[in-house]
Amino acid sequence: MTPGIKRKILYGVGALVVLILLLNSTFLVKEGEYKVVLKFGEAVRVVGSPGLQFKIPFVENTMTLPKRQMTYESNPTSILTKDKKPIIVDNYTVWRIDDAQQFLRTAKTVGAGIQRIDAAVYNTVRRKLSEINYDQIISEDTARGNLNDEITKDVAEALKRDRSGVQIVDVRIKRTDLPESNKQSVYNRMISDRKSIAAQYLSEGDEESRKIMAKADRTAAELTAEAQAKAKTIVAEGEGEAAKIYNQAYGKDPAFYSFYRTLDSYVTTLQNEPVILMPIDSPYARILLGRQP
């Protein structure tokens, strides 16, 4: 082998060694992930910024953890409510790793971390629902949103106390249903209870209606009596005033007033063209015939 060939081989080996060293001293961090740098199996640093990073070759290695939000759906679980009704509950949890080093110390893997989350969610949901009756859970007036918020807060605090390195974003109950074995009996009892409540409301409504009608009738009778009394008073005052005016008019010219009254009586007497017998020389007949009385 000539010296030139030996040199080329040495250069090639050197370049290969440099390439191997270079490949083992760099790593790439992608968007949405953590790169945890391990030294002899112990996490020494966490890199969350995307880009090319460096490490000590053959001494340090890396592992990847998700940085994005993840969703875990629990298996349906039977839980007893406050009134001892078994219900089937399933829920989902939105979570993320916010401290990768702490997460590795406590959970090691994503699967183990999910198990810790599942246990915390189950304990909290069981405790919360055991404080509520079933009809309150399914009622339209139940603040399900508030219940979910309380569960989310309690789970987040529990995992924070455990220094799990996990952030709980949201916990939501998807379904609260009765087992098929006793669903119908509970529904029938609920229907009966609702009918009883409806009958009570109707009875109370009828009683209140009767009270209102009686009060309205009494008020109407009082107003009518008061109005009639005022009307009689006004009529009496009017008649008295009319009589006074008549007396005043009669007193000024009695003859004219008598003549006027006689003419006015003709309007009533001669309606429908009656046959009247009277002396021709009577004052009533003389005026009717146009003669002086």
PDB file of C-alpha atoms in Angstrom, residues 19-245:
ATOM      1  CA  LEU A  19     -19.296  12.949  11.190  1.00  0.00           C
ATOM      2  CA  ILE A  20     -20.225  10.444  13.891  1.00  0.00           C
ATOM      3  CA  LEU A  21     -19.181  12.898  16.592  1.00  0.00           C
ATOM      4  CA  LEU A  22     -21.138  15.670  14.902  1.00  0.00           C
ATOM      5  CA  LEU A  23     -24.272  13.555  14.597  1.00  0.00           C
ATOM      6  CA  ASN A  24     -24.032  12.501  18.223  1.00  0.00           C
ATOM      7  CA  SER A  25     -23.492  16.045  19.468  1.00  0.00           C
ATOM      8  CA  THR A  26     -26.548  17.634  17.825  1.00  0.00           C
ATOM      9  CA  PHE A  27     -30.290  17.093  18.001  1.00  0.00           C
ATOM     10  CA  LEU A  28     -33.320  18.761  16.425  1.00  0.00           C
ATOM     11  CA  VAL A  29     -36.238  20.142  18.455  1.00  0.00           C
ATOM     12  CA  LYS A  30     -39.506  20.261  16.512  1.00  0.00           C
ATOM     13  CA  GLU A  31     -42.519  22.481  17.087  1.00  0.00           C
ATOM     14  CA  GLY A  32     -44.918  21.042  19.688  1.00  0.00           C
ATOM     15  CA  GLU A  33     -42.401  18.891  21.568  1.00  0.00           C
ATOM     16  CA  TYR A  34     -39.911  18.936  24.393  1.00  0.00           C
ATOM     17  CA  LYS A  35     -36.460  17.437  24.070  1.00  0.00           C
ATOM     18  CA  VAL A  36     -35.190  16.201  27.420  1.00  0.00           C
ATOM     19  CA  VAL A  37     -31.404  15.862  27.634  1.00  0.00           C
ATOM     20  CA  LEU A  38     -30.425  12.899  29.803  1.00  0.00           C
ATOM     21  CA  LYS A  39     -27.006  12.337  31.322  1.00  0.00           C
ATOM     22  CA  PHE A  40     -26.529   8.808  32.619  1.00  0.00           C
ATOM     23  CA  GLY A  41     -30.324   8.455  32.699  1.00  0.00           C
ATOM     24  CA  GLU A  42     -30.895  11.669  34.705  1.00  0.00           C
ATOM     25  CA  ALA A  43     -32.637  14.673  33.101  1.00  0.00           C
ATOM     26  CA  VAL A  44     -30.209  17.586  33.130  1.00  0.00           C
ATOM     27  CA  ARG A  45     -32.094  20.069  30.961  1.00  0.00           C
ATOM     28  CA  VAL A  46     -35.204  20.487  28.849  1.00  0.00           C
ATOM     29  CA  VAL A  47     -35.271  22.286  25.515  1.00  0.00           C
ATOM     30  CA  GLY A  48     -38.631  23.553  24.285  1.00  0.00           C
ATOM     31  CA  SER A  49     -37.562  26.031  21.591  1.00  0.00           C
ATOM     32  CA  PRO A  50     -37.596  24.633  18.037  1.00  0.00           C
ATOM     33  CA  GLY A  51     -34.233  24.404  16.255  1.00  0.00           C
ATOM     34  CA  LEU A  52     -30.867  22.654  16.224  1.00  0.00           C
ATOM     35  CA  GLN A  53     -29.302  22.051  19.661  1.00  0.00           C
ATOM     36  CA  PHE A  54     -26.047  20.543  20.945  1.00  0.00           C
ATOM     37  CA  LYS A  55     -25.186  17.881  23.517  1.00  0.00           C
ATOM     38  CA  ILE A  56     -22.149  15.959  24.710  1.00  0.00           C
ATOM     39  CA  PRO A  57     -21.701  12.988  22.336  1.00  0.00           C
ATOM     40  CA  PHE A  58     -21.932   9.474  23.819  1.00  0.00           C
ATOM     41  CA  VAL A  59     -22.467  10.965  27.294  1.00  0.00           C
ATOM     42  CA  GLU A  60     -25.797  12.703  26.825  1.00  0.00           C
ATOM     43  CA  ASN A  61     -28.826  11.405  24.947  1.00  0.00           C
ATOM     44  CA  THR A  62     -32.332  12.757  24.432  1.00  0.00           C
ATOM     45  CA  MET A  63     -35.932  11.719  24.734  1.00  0.00           C
ATOM     46  CA  THR A  64     -39.075  13.394  23.368  1.00  0.00           C
ATOM     47  CA  LEU A  65     -42.177  14.500  25.273  1.00  0.00           C
ATOM     48  CA  PRO A  66     -45.244  16.147  23.738  1.00  0.00           C
ATOM     49  CA  LYS A  67     -45.592  19.859  24.364  1.00  0.00           C
ATOM     50  CA  ARG A  68     -49.065  20.291  22.839  1.00  0.00           C
ATOM     51  CA  GLN A  69     -52.383  19.861  24.638  1.00  0.00           C
ATOM     52  CA  MET A  70     -53.620  16.283  24.772  1.00  0.00           C
ATOM     53  CA  THR A  71     -57.062  14.778  25.409  1.00  0.00           C
ATOM     54  CA  TYR A  72     -57.677  11.692  27.485  1.00  0.00           C
ATOM     55  CA  GLU A  73     -61.103  10.014  27.516  1.00  0.00           C
ATOM     56  CA  SER A  74     -61.831   7.901  30.564  1.00  0.00           C
ATOM     57  CA  ASN A  75     -63.645   4.580  30.488  1.00  0.00           C
ATOM     58  CA  PRO A  76     -67.291   4.593  31.658  1.00  0.00           C
ATOM     59  CA  THR A  77     -67.349   4.135  35.441  1.00  0.00           C
ATOM     60  CA  SER A  78     -70.158   3.396  37.924  1.00  0.00           C
ATOM     61  CA  ILE A  79     -70.528   5.989  40.704  1.00  0.00           C
ATOM     62  CA  LEU A  80     -73.090   6.316  43.518  1.00  0.00           C
ATOM     63  CA  THR A  81     -74.914   9.636  43.876  1.00  0.00           C
ATOM     64  CA  LYS A  82     -75.936  11.182  47.198  1.00  0.00           C
ATOM     65  CA  ASP A  83     -79.313   9.395  47.050  1.00  0.00           C
ATOM     66  CA  LYS A  84     -77.511   6.063  46.431  1.00  0.00           C
ATOM     67  CA  LYS A  85     -78.352   5.734  42.747  1.00  0.00           C
ATOM     68  CA  PRO A  86     -75.657   4.050  40.643  1.00  0.00           C
ATOM     69  CA  ILE A  87     -74.891   6.049  37.503  1.00  0.00           C
ATOM     70  CA  ILE A  88     -72.553   5.442  34.600  1.00  0.00           C
ATOM     71  CA  VAL A  89     -70.183   8.382  34.129  1.00  0.00           C
ATOM     72  CA  ASP A  90     -67.593   9.033  31.470  1.00  0.00           C
ATOM     73  CA  ASN A  91     -65.582  12.180  30.939  1.00  0.00           C
ATOM     74  CA  TYR A  92     -62.644  13.594  29.053  1.00  0.00           C
ATOM     75  CA  THR A  93     -59.634  15.552  30.254  1.00  0.00           C
ATOM     76  CA  VAL A  94     -57.588  18.131  28.355  1.00  0.00           C
ATOM     77  CA  TRP A  95     -54.036  18.335  29.722  1.00  0.00           C
ATOM     78  CA  ARG A  96     -50.462  19.195  28.876  1.00  0.00           C
ATOM     79  CA  ILE A  97     -46.969  18.797  30.284  1.00  0.00           C
ATOM     80  CA  ASP A  98     -45.782  22.120  31.689  1.00  0.00           C
ATOM     81  CA  ASP A  99     -42.676  20.904  33.576  1.00  0.00           C
ATOM     82  CA  ALA A 100     -40.952  18.142  31.638  1.00  0.00           C
ATOM     83  CA  GLN A 101     -38.222  17.486  34.217  1.00  0.00           C
ATOM     84  CA  GLN A 102     -40.722  17.141  37.057  1.00  0.00           C
ATOM     85  CA  PHE A 103     -42.954  14.994  34.856  1.00  0.00           C
ATOM     86  CA  LEU A 104     -40.054  12.601  34.238  1.00  0.00           C
ATOM     87  CA  ARG A 105     -39.270  12.373  37.951  1.00  0.00           C
ATOM     88  CA  THR A 106     -42.840  11.434  38.891  1.00  0.00           C
ATOM     89  CA  ALA A 107     -44.325   9.692  35.869  1.00  0.00           C
ATOM     90  CA  LYS A 108     -41.383   8.712  33.631  1.00  0.00           C
ATOM     91  CA  THR A 109     -43.673   8.133  30.614  1.00  0.00           C
ATOM     92  CA  VAL A 110     -46.794   9.646  29.063  1.00  0.00           C
ATOM     93  CA  GLY A 111     -48.729   6.448  29.789  1.00  0.00           C
ATOM     94  CA  ALA A 112     -47.866   6.606  33.474  1.00  0.00           C
ATOM     95  CA  GLY A 113     -48.793  10.271  33.535  1.00  0.00           C
ATOM     96  CA  ILE A 114     -52.226   9.473  32.073  1.00  0.00           C
ATOM     97  CA  GLN A 115     -52.766   6.871  34.806  1.00  0.00           C
ATOM     98  CA  ARG A 116     -52.075   9.500  37.475  1.00  0.00           C
ATOM     99  CA  ILE A 117     -54.475  11.917  35.772  1.00  0.00           C
ATOM    100  CA  ASP A 118     -57.148   9.222  35.476  1.00  0.00           C
ATOM    101  CA  ALA A 119     -56.901   8.403  39.188  1.00  0.00           C
ATOM    102  CA  ALA A 120     -57.148  12.080  40.196  1.00  0.00           C
ATOM    103  CA  VAL A 121     -60.139  12.691  37.888  1.00  0.00           C
ATOM    104  CA  TYR A 122     -61.960   9.565  39.075  1.00  0.00           C
ATOM    105  CA  ASN A 123     -61.522  10.435  42.760  1.00  0.00           C
ATOM    106  CA  THR A 124     -62.702  14.013  42.224  1.00  0.00           C
ATOM    107  CA  VAL A 125     -65.711  13.095  40.050  1.00  0.00           C
ATOM    108  CA  ARG A 126     -66.767  10.374  42.505  1.00  0.00           C
ATOM    109  CA  ARG A 127     -66.526  12.787  45.443  1.00  0.00           C
ATOM    110  CA  LYS A 128     -68.410  15.602  43.682  1.00  0.00           C
ATOM    111  CA  LEU A 129     -71.245  13.422  42.375  1.00  0.00           C
ATOM    112  CA  SER A 130     -71.634  11.681  45.721  1.00  0.00           C
ATOM    113  CA  GLU A 131     -72.621  15.086  47.143  1.00  0.00           C
ATOM    114  CA  ILE A 132     -75.497  15.566  44.633  1.00  0.00           C
ATOM    115  CA  ASN A 133     -78.813  13.748  44.126  1.00  0.00           C
ATOM    116  CA  TYR A 134     -79.406  12.164  40.740  1.00  0.00           C
ATOM    117  CA  ASP A 135     -82.391  14.359  39.868  1.00  0.00           C
ATOM    118  CA  GLN A 136     -80.208  17.424  40.514  1.00  0.00           C
ATOM    119  CA  ILE A 137     -77.561  16.095  38.136  1.00  0.00           C
ATOM    120  CA  ILE A 138     -79.989  15.615  35.239  1.00  0.00           C
ATOM    121  CA  SER A 139     -82.200  18.618  36.055  1.00  0.00           C
ATOM    122  CA  GLU A 140     -82.287  21.520  33.585  1.00  0.00           C
ATOM    123  CA  ASP A 141     -81.514  23.858  36.479  1.00  0.00           C
ATOM    124  CA  THR A 142     -78.287  22.051  37.369  1.00  0.00           C
ATOM    125  CA  ALA A 143     -75.249  24.228  36.804  1.00  0.00           C
ATOM    126  CA  ARG A 144     -73.339  21.507  34.950  1.00  0.00           C
ATOM    127  CA  GLY A 145     -70.880  24.106  33.784  1.00  0.00           C
ATOM    128  CA  ASN A 146     -70.086  25.073  37.382  1.00  0.00           C
ATOM    129  CA  LEU A 147     -69.726  21.393  38.342  1.00  0.00           C
ATOM    130  CA  ASN A 148     -67.231  20.811  35.522  1.00  0.00           C
ATOM    131  CA  ASP A 149     -65.310  23.922  36.535  1.00  0.00           C
ATOM    132  CA  GLU A 150     -65.137  22.740  40.149  1.00  0.00           C
ATOM    133  CA  ILE A 151     -63.897  19.297  39.074  1.00  0.00           C
ATOM    134  CA  THR A 152     -61.262  20.883  36.808  1.00  0.00           C
ATOM    135  CA  LYS A 153     -60.049  23.113  39.651  1.00  0.00           C
ATOM    136  CA  ASP A 154     -59.864  20.259  42.182  1.00  0.00           C
ATOM    137  CA  VAL A 155     -58.025  17.900  39.805  1.00  0.00           C
ATOM    138  CA  ALA A 156     -55.543  20.635  38.859  1.00  0.00           C
ATOM    139  CA  GLU A 157     -54.836  21.394  42.525  1.00  0.00           C
ATOM    140  CA  ALA A 158     -54.421  17.697  43.387  1.00  0.00           C
ATOM    141  CA  LEU A 159     -51.860  17.126  40.622  1.00  0.00           C
ATOM    142  CA  LYS A 160     -50.082  20.364  41.519  1.00  0.00           C
ATOM    143  CA  ARG A 161     -49.732  19.183  45.130  1.00  0.00           C
ATOM    144  CA  ASP A 162     -48.240  15.933  43.812  1.00  0.00           C
ATOM    145  CA  ARG A 163     -45.698  17.929  41.769  1.00  0.00           C
ATOM    146  CA  SER A 164     -46.620  15.920  38.686  1.00  0.00           C
ATOM    147  CA  GLY A 165     -45.439  18.462  36.134  1.00  0.00           C
ATOM    148  CA  VAL A 166     -48.883  18.340  34.517  1.00  0.00           C
ATOM    149  CA  GLN A 167     -51.268  21.215  33.795  1.00  0.00           C
ATOM    150  CA  ILE A 168     -54.979  20.354  33.693  1.00  0.00           C
ATOM    151  CA  VAL A 169     -56.740  22.570  31.155  1.00  0.00           C
ATOM    152  CA  ASP A 170     -60.278  21.201  31.375  1.00  0.00           C
ATOM    153  CA  VAL A 171     -62.290  18.263  32.694  1.00  0.00           C
ATOM    154  CA  ARG A 172     -65.763  17.685  31.259  1.00  0.00           C
ATOM    155  CA  ILE A 173     -68.417  15.117  32.104  1.00  0.00           C
ATOM    156  CA  LYS A 174     -69.743  13.674  28.849  1.00  0.00           C
ATOM    157  CA  ARG A 175     -72.483  11.397  30.150  1.00  0.00           C
ATOM    158  CA  THR A 176     -74.336  10.624  33.375  1.00  0.00           C
ATOM    159  CA  ASP A 177     -76.673   7.712  32.753  1.00  0.00           C
ATOM    160  CA  LEU A 178     -78.412   5.019  34.772  1.00  0.00           C
ATOM    161  CA  PRO A 179     -77.591   1.335  34.350  1.00  0.00           C
ATOM    162  CA  GLU A 180     -80.127  -0.421  32.122  1.00  0.00           C
ATOM    163  CA  SER A 181     -81.233  -2.663  35.011  1.00  0.00           C
ATOM    164  CA  ASN A 182     -82.851   0.124  37.054  1.00  0.00           C
ATOM    165  CA  LYS A 183     -83.237   2.920  34.513  1.00  0.00           C
ATOM    166  CA  GLN A 184     -86.953   2.379  33.856  1.00  0.00           C
ATOM    167  CA  SER A 185     -87.941   2.172  37.519  1.00  0.00           C
ATOM    168  CA  VAL A 186     -86.130   5.414  38.287  1.00  0.00           C
ATOM    169  CA  TYR A 187     -87.717   7.118  35.295  1.00  0.00           C
ATOM    170  CA  ASN A 188     -91.175   5.977  36.401  1.00  0.00           C
ATOM    171  CA  ARG A 189     -90.561   7.302  39.899  1.00  0.00           C
ATOM    172  CA  MET A 190     -89.316  10.600  38.516  1.00  0.00           C
ATOM    173  CA  ILE A 191     -92.410  10.896  36.313  1.00  0.00           C
ATOM    174  CA  SER A 192     -94.621  10.224  39.338  1.00  0.00           C
ATOM    175  CA  ASP A 193     -92.774  12.846  41.368  1.00  0.00           C
ATOM    176  CA  ARG A 194     -93.120  15.401  38.592  1.00  0.00           C
ATOM    177  CA  LYS A 195     -96.859  14.697  38.284  1.00  0.00           C
ATOM    178  CA  SER A 196     -97.254  15.149  42.037  1.00  0.00           C
ATOM    179  CA  ILE A 197     -95.399  18.463  41.896  1.00  0.00           C
ATOM    180  CA  ALA A 198     -97.510  19.554  38.908  1.00  0.00           C
ATOM    181  CA  ALA A 199    -100.731  18.687  40.768  1.00  0.00           C
ATOM    182  CA  GLN A 200     -99.544  20.693  43.773  1.00  0.00           C
ATOM    183  CA  TYR A 201     -98.763  23.690  41.538  1.00  0.00           C
ATOM    184  CA  LEU A 202    -102.217  23.426  39.913  1.00  0.00           C
ATOM    185  CA  SER A 203    -103.926  23.245  43.300  1.00  0.00           C
ATOM    186  CA  GLU A 204    -101.996  26.248  44.567  1.00  0.00           C
ATOM    187  CA  GLY A 205    -102.805  28.086  41.340  1.00  0.00           C
ATOM    188  CA  ASP A 206    -106.533  27.357  41.680  1.00  0.00           C
ATOM    189  CA  GLU A 207    -106.520  28.550  45.293  1.00  0.00           C
ATOM    190  CA  GLU A 208    -104.702  31.726  44.352  1.00  0.00           C
ATOM    191  CA  SER A 209    -107.129  32.244  41.443  1.00  0.00           C
ATOM    192  CA  ARG A 210    -110.115  31.949  43.776  1.00  0.00           C
ATOM    193  CA  LYS A 211    -108.587  34.463  46.161  1.00  0.00           C
ATOM    194  CA  ILE A 212    -107.950  36.916  43.352  1.00  0.00           C
ATOM    195  CA  MET A 213    -111.472  36.477  41.915  1.00  0.00           C
ATOM    196  CA  ALA A 214    -113.084  36.943  45.348  1.00  0.00           C
ATOM    197  CA  LYS A 215    -111.038  40.071  45.958  1.00  0.00           C
ATOM    198  CA  ALA A 216    -111.908  41.405  42.488  1.00  0.00           C
ATOM    199  CA  ASP A 217    -115.634  40.699  43.013  1.00  0.00           C
ATOM    200  CA  ARG A 218    -115.563  42.410  46.405  1.00  0.00           C
ATOM    201  CA  THR A 219    -113.777  45.423  44.961  1.00  0.00           C
ATOM    202  CA  ALA A 220    -116.215  45.577  42.022  1.00  0.00           C
ATOM    203  CA  ALA A 221    -119.220  45.424  44.385  1.00  0.00           C
ATOM    204  CA  GLU A 222    -117.751  48.193  46.522  1.00  0.00           C
ATOM    205  CA  LEU A 223    -117.053  50.378  43.497  1.00  0.00           C
ATOM    206  CA  THR A 224    -120.543  49.727  42.066  1.00  0.00           C
ATOM    207  CA  ALA A 225    -122.242  50.576  45.373  1.00  0.00           C
ATOM    208  CA  GLU A 226    -120.156  53.712  45.702  1.00  0.00           C
ATOM    209  CA  ALA A 227    -120.933  54.741  42.119  1.00  0.00           C
ATOM    210  CA  GLN A 228    -124.675  54.109  42.580  1.00  0.00           C
ATOM    211  CA  ALA A 229    -124.696  56.180  45.768  1.00  0.00           C
ATOM    212  CA  LYS A 230    -122.918  59.025  44.004  1.00  0.00           C
ATOM    213  CA  ALA A 231    -125.323  58.732  41.054  1.00  0.00           C
ATOM    214  CA  LYS A 232    -128.359  58.948  43.336  1.00  0.00           C
ATOM    215  CA  THR A 233    -126.907  61.968  45.030  1.00  0.00           C
ATOM    216  CA  ILE A 234    -126.242  63.658  41.685  1.00  0.00           C
ATOM    217  CA  VAL A 235    -129.769  62.797  40.409  1.00  0.00           C
ATOM    218  CA  ALA A 236    -131.333  64.136  43.588  1.00  0.00           C
ATOM    219  CA  GLU A 237    -129.289  67.316  43.339  1.00  0.00           C
ATOM    220  CA  GLY A 238    -130.283  67.645  39.671  1.00  0.00           C
ATOM    221  CA  GLU A 239    -133.953  67.154  40.399  1.00  0.00           C
ATOM    222  CA  GLY A 240    -133.791  69.658  43.213  1.00  0.00           C
ATOM    223  CA  GLU A 241    -132.055  72.186  40.961  1.00  0.00           C
ATOM    224  CA  ALA A 242    -134.620  71.551  38.197  1.00  0.00           C
ATOM    225  CA  ALA A 243    -137.508  72.065  40.637  1.00  0.00           C
ATOM    226  CA  LYS A 244    -135.891  75.269  41.840  1.00  0.00           C
ATOM    227  CA  ILE A 245    -135.577  76.528  38.257  1.00  0.00           C
TER     228      ILE A 245
END
